[in-house]
Structures are given as C-alpha cells and as structure tokens.
Rosetta silent file (secondary structure, phi, psi, omega in degrees, C-alpha in Angstrom):
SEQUENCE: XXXXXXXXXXXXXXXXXXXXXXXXXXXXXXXXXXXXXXXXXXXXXXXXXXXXXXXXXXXXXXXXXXXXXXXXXXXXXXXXXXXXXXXXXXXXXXXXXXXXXXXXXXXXXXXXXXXXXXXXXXXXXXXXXXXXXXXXXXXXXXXXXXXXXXXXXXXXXXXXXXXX
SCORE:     score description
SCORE:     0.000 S_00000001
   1 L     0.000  -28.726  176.583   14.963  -11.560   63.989 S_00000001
   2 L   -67.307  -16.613 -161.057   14.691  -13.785   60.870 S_00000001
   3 L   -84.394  -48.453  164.050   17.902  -12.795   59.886 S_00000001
   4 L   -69.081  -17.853  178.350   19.554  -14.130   62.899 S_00000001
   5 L  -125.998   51.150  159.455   18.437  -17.229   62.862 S_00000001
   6 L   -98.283   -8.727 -171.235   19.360  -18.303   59.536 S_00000001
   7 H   -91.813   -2.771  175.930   22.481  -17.461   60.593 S_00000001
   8 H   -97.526   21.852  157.809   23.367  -20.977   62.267 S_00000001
   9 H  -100.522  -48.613  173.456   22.456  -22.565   58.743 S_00000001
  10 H   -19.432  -69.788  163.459   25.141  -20.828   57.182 S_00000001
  11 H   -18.066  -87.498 -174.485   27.772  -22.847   58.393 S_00000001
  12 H   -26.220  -52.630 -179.293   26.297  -26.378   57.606 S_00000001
  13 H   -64.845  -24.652 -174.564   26.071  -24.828   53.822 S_00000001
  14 H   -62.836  -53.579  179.856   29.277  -23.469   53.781 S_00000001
  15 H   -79.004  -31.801  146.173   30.522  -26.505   54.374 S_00000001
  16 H   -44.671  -36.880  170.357   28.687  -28.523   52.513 S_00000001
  17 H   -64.037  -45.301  176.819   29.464  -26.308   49.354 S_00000001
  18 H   -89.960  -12.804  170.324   32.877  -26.817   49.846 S_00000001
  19 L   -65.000  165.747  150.256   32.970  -31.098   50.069 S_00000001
  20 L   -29.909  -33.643  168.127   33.606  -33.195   48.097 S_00000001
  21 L  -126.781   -7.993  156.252   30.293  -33.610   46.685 S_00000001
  22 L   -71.862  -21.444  164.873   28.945  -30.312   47.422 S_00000001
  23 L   -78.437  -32.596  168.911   31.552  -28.232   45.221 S_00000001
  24 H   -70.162  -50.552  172.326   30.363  -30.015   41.896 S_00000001
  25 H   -78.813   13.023  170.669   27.042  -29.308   42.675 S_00000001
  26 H  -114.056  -35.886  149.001   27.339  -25.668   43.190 S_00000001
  27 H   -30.407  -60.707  162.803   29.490  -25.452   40.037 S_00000001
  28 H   -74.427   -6.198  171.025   27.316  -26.940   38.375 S_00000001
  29 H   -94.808   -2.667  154.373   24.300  -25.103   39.518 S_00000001
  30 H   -67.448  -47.741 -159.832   26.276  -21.526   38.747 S_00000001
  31 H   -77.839  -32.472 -156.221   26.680  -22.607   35.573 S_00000001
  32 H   -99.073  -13.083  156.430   23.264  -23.647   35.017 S_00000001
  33 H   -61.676  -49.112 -174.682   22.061  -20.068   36.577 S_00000001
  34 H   -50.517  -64.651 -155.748   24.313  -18.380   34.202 S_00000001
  35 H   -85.574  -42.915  175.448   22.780  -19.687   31.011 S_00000001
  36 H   -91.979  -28.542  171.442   19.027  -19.885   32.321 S_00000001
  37 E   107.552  179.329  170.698   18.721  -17.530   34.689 S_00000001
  38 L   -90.040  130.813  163.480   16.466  -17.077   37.675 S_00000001
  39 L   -55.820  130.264  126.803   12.396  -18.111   36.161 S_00000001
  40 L  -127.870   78.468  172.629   10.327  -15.309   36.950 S_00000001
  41 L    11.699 -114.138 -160.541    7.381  -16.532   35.070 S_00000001
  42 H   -59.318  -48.486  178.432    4.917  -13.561   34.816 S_00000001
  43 H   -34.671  -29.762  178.102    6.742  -11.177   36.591 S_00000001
  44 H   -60.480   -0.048 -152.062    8.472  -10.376   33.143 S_00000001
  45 H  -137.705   -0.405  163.454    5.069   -8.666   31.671 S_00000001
  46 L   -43.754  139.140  163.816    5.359   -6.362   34.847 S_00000001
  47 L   -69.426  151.246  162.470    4.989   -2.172   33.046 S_00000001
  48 L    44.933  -39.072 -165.953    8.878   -0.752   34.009 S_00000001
  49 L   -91.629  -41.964  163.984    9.472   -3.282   36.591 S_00000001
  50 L   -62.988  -16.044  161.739    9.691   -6.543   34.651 S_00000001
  51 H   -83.534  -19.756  179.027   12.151   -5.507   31.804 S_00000001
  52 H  -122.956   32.941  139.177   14.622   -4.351   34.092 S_00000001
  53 H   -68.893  -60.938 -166.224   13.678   -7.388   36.754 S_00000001
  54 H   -77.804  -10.307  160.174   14.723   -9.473   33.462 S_00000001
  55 H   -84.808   -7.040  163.901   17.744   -8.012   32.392 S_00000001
  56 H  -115.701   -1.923  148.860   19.477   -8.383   35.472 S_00000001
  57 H  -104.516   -3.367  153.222   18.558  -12.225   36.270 S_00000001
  58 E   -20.292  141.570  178.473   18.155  -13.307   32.869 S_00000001
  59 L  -109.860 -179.602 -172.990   20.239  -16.026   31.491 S_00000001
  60 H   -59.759  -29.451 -149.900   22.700  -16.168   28.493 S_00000001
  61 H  -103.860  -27.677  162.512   19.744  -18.086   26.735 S_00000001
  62 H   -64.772  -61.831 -160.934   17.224  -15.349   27.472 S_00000001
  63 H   -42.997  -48.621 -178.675   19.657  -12.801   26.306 S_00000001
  64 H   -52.485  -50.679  161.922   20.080  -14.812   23.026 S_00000001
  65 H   -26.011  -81.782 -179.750   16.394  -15.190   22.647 S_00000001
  66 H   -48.662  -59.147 -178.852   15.554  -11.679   22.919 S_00000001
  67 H   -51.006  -50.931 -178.880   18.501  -10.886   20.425 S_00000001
  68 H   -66.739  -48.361 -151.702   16.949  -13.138   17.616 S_00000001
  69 H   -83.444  -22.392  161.305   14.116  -12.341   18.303 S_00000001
  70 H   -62.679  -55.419  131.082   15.096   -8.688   17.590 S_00000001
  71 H     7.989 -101.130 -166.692   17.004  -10.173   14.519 S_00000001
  72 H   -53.458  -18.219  177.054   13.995  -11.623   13.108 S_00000001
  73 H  -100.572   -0.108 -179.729   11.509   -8.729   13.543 S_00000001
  74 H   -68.670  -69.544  171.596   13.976   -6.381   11.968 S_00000001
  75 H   -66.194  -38.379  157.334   13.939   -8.333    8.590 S_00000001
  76 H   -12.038  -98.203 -164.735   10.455   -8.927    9.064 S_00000001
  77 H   -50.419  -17.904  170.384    9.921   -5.031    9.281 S_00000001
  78 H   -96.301  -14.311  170.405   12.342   -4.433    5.883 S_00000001
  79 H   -48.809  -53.255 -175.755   10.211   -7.311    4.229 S_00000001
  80 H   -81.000  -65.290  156.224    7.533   -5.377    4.717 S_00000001
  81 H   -37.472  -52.548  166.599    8.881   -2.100    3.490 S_00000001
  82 H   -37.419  -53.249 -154.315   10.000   -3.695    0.503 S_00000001
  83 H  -111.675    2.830  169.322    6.792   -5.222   -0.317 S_00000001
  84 H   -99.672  -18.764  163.649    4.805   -2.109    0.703 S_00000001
  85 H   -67.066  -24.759 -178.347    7.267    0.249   -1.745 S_00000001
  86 H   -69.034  -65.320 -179.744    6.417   -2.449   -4.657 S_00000001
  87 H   -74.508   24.357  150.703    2.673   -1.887   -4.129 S_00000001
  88 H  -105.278  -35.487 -172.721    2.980    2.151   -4.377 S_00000001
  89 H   -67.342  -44.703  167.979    5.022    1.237   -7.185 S_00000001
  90 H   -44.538  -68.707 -155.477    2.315   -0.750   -8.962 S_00000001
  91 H   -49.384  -53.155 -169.895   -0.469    1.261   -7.570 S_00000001
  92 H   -60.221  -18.218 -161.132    1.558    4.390   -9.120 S_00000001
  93 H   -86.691  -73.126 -179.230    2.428    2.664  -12.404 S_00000001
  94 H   -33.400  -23.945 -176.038   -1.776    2.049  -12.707 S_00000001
  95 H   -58.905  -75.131 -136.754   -2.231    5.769  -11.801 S_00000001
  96 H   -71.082  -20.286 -161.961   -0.316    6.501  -14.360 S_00000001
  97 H   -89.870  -48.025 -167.895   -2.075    4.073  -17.034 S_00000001
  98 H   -76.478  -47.701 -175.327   -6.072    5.331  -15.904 S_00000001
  99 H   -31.885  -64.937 -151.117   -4.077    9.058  -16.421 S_00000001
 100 H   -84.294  -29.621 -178.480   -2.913    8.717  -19.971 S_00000001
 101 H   -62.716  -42.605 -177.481   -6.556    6.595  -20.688 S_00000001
 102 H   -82.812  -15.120 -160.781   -8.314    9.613  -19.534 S_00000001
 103 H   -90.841  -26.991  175.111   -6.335   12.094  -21.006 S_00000001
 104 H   -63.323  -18.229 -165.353   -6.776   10.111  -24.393 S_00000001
 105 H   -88.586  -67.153 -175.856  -10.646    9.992  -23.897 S_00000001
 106 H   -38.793  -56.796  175.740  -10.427   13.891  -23.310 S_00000001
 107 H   -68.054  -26.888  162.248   -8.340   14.524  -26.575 S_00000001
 108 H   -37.606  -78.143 -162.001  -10.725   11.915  -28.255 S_00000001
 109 H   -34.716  -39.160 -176.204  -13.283   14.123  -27.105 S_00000001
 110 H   -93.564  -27.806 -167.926  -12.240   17.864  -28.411 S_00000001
 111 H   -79.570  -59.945 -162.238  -11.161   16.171  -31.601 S_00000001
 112 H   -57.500  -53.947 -166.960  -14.804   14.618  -32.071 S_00000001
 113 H   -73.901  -16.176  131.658  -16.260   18.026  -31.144 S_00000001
 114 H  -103.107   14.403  160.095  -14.620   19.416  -33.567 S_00000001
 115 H   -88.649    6.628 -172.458  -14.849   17.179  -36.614 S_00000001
 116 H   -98.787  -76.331  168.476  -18.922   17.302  -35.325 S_00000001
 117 H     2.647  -63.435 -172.965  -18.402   21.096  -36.079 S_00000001
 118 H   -99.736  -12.997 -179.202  -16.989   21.553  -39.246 S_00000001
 119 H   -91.339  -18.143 -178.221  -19.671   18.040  -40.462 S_00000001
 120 H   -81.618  -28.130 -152.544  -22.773   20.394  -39.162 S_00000001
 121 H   -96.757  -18.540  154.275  -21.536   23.547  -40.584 S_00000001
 122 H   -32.391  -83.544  159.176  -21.175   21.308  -43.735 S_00000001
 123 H   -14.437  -70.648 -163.788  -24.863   19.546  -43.658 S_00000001
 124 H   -61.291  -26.705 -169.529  -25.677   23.821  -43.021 S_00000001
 125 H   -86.638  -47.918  167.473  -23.512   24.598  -46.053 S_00000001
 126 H   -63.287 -114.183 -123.163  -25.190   21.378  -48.598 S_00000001
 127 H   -39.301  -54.065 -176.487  -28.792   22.862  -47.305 S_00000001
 128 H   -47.767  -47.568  158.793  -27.723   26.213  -48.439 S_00000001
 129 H   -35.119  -64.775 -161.844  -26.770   24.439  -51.692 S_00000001
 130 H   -93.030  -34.466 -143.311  -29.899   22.500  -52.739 S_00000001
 131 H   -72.221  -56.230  166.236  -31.838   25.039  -51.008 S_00000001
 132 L   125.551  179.180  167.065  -30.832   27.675  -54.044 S_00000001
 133 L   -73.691  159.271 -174.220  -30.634   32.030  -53.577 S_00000001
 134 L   -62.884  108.948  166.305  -32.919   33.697  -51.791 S_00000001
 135 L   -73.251  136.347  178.015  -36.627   34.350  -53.446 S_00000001
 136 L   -80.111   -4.875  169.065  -38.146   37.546  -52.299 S_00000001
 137 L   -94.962  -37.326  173.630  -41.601   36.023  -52.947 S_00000001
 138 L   -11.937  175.602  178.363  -41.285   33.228  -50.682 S_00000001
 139 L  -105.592  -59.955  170.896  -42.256   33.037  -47.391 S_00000001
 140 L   -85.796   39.396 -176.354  -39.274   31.785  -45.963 S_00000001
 141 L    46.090   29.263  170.834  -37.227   33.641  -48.694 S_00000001
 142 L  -130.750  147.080  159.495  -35.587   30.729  -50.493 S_00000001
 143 L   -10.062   86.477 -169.600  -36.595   29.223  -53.698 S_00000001
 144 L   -54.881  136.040  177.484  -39.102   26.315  -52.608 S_00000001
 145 L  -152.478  167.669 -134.118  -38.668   22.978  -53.331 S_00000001
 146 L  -112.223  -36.505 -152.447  -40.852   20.149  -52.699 S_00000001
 147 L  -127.877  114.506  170.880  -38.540   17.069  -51.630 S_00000001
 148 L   -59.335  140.565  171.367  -35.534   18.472  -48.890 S_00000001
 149 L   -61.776  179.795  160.350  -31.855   16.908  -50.370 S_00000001
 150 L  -107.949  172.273  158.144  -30.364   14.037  -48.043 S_00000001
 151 L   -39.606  129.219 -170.351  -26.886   14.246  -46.393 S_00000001
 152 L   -82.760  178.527  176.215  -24.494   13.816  -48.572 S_00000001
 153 H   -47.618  -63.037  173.939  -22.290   10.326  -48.564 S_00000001
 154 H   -11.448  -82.758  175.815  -19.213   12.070  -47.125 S_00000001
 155 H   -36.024  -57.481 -171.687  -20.841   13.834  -45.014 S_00000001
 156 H   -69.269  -49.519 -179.865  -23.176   10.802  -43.379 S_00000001
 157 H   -62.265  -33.073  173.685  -20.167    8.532  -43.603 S_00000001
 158 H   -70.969  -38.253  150.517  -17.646   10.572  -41.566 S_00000001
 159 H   -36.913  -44.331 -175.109  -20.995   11.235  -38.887 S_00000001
 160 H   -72.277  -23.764 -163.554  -20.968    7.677  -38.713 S_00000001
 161 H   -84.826  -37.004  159.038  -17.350    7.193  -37.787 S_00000001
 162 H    -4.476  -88.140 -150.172  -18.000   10.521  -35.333 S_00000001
 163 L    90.784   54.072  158.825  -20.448    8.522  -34.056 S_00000001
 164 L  -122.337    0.000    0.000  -23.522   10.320  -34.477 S_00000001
C-alpha cells in the first residue's frame, strides 16, 4: 500500500530532474555518489554483512582508501620481516660468539688438566728424588730425612700460571 502511494510523487520528481535546474543537480549529485558513496556509518563493522554492504555502495574514495591502506600495511609487514630477519641474524651471530667462548673455556680446561697432570706427577717424581732409595729399616721404607724438599722453581712457577 506504501508503494502505491509514492507513486503520484514520481511524476513531480521526474520532472523536476529533468528542468532546467533540476538536471544539474542530479548530475551533480551522481557524481558526488560515485566518488563518496552511500555513508553507512557503523553498518561497515557488521561480521559478513558489512564488507559486502561496503563494496557495493562504496565510493571511488573508499575504494582508494582501502587500497592504500592495503599498500601501506603490506610494506609495513616487509619492514617488519626485514627487521625481524636482522635480529635472528644478530641473535645468531652472538650464538655463535658465546659458542666459540665456551668451546675455548672447554679446551682451556683439558689443556689445564693436563699440564696439572704431568706438574703433580712431577712434584711425585722431585719427592721420589730428595726422598732417596728405599731403606728396609725404615718404617716407611725410605731413607729419612728431617726437613721435606720444597717444589721446585719450575715446577711452582708453571702451577702458578696453571693456576693452582
């Protein structure tokens, strides 16, 4: 029923639309639909129904929008790769630094243990030395002597560089 009687407005518009000062303003109001579009405020944030509300009244100025704005989050997002491949590359180059530091502290480590080695079974070998051959009357079976040798220089100095 609403339908018909809108229909005796039709006319009036028709004609208006087509005068003289009614054809410039519907030109210009096509034109100014094309590039802005129909608003529909909120409705665009609609799940399913507002992107494809807005892609078919949308205006060239939307469309454009949307396009940069695609544009711009694109390099954004390779910006961001870029500056997250540099900082695995750092991070990996540091890996790689605390690696070879521990593996030097490790080879440090067997080399010290054995230069500690061969300076005890020295120090055991000088003791052996001072100590003299084995008496059978002793008690502990070596030749007794009153004042134990010291380490010799070598010997203490290469402990020290050890660091023991």
């Amino acid at each position: 029923m609403g339908a018909l009687s809108a229909i005796p407005y039709i006319g009036p518009a028709i004609d208006f639309a087509t005068s003289r000062f009614g054809l410039p303003l519907v030109v210009a109001g096509g034109i100014v639909l094309a590039y802005e579009g129909v608003p529909i405020g909120p409705l665009r944030y609609i799940p399913y129904a507002g992107p494809a509300l807005a892609s078919l009244i949308d205006g060239r100025v939307d469309r454009e929008y949307a396009r940069g704005q695609l544009a711009e989050r694109l390099v954004w997002q390779e910006q961001q790769r870029k500056a997250l491949a540099q900082l695995a590359a750092k991070a990996e180059a540091k890996q790689k630094e605390i690696d070879a530091a521990a593996q030097a502290y490790v080879d440090q480590q067997n080399t010290d243990a054995v230069r500690i080695a061969n300076l005890e079974q020295a120090i055991r070998d000088q003791k052996d030395e001072d100590l003299g051959p084995p008496d059978p009357k002793s008690p502990d079976k070596r030749t007794g002597l009153v004042c134990r040798a010291g380490i010799p220089a070598r010997v203490s100095t290469q402990l020290d560089a050890v660091g023991r």
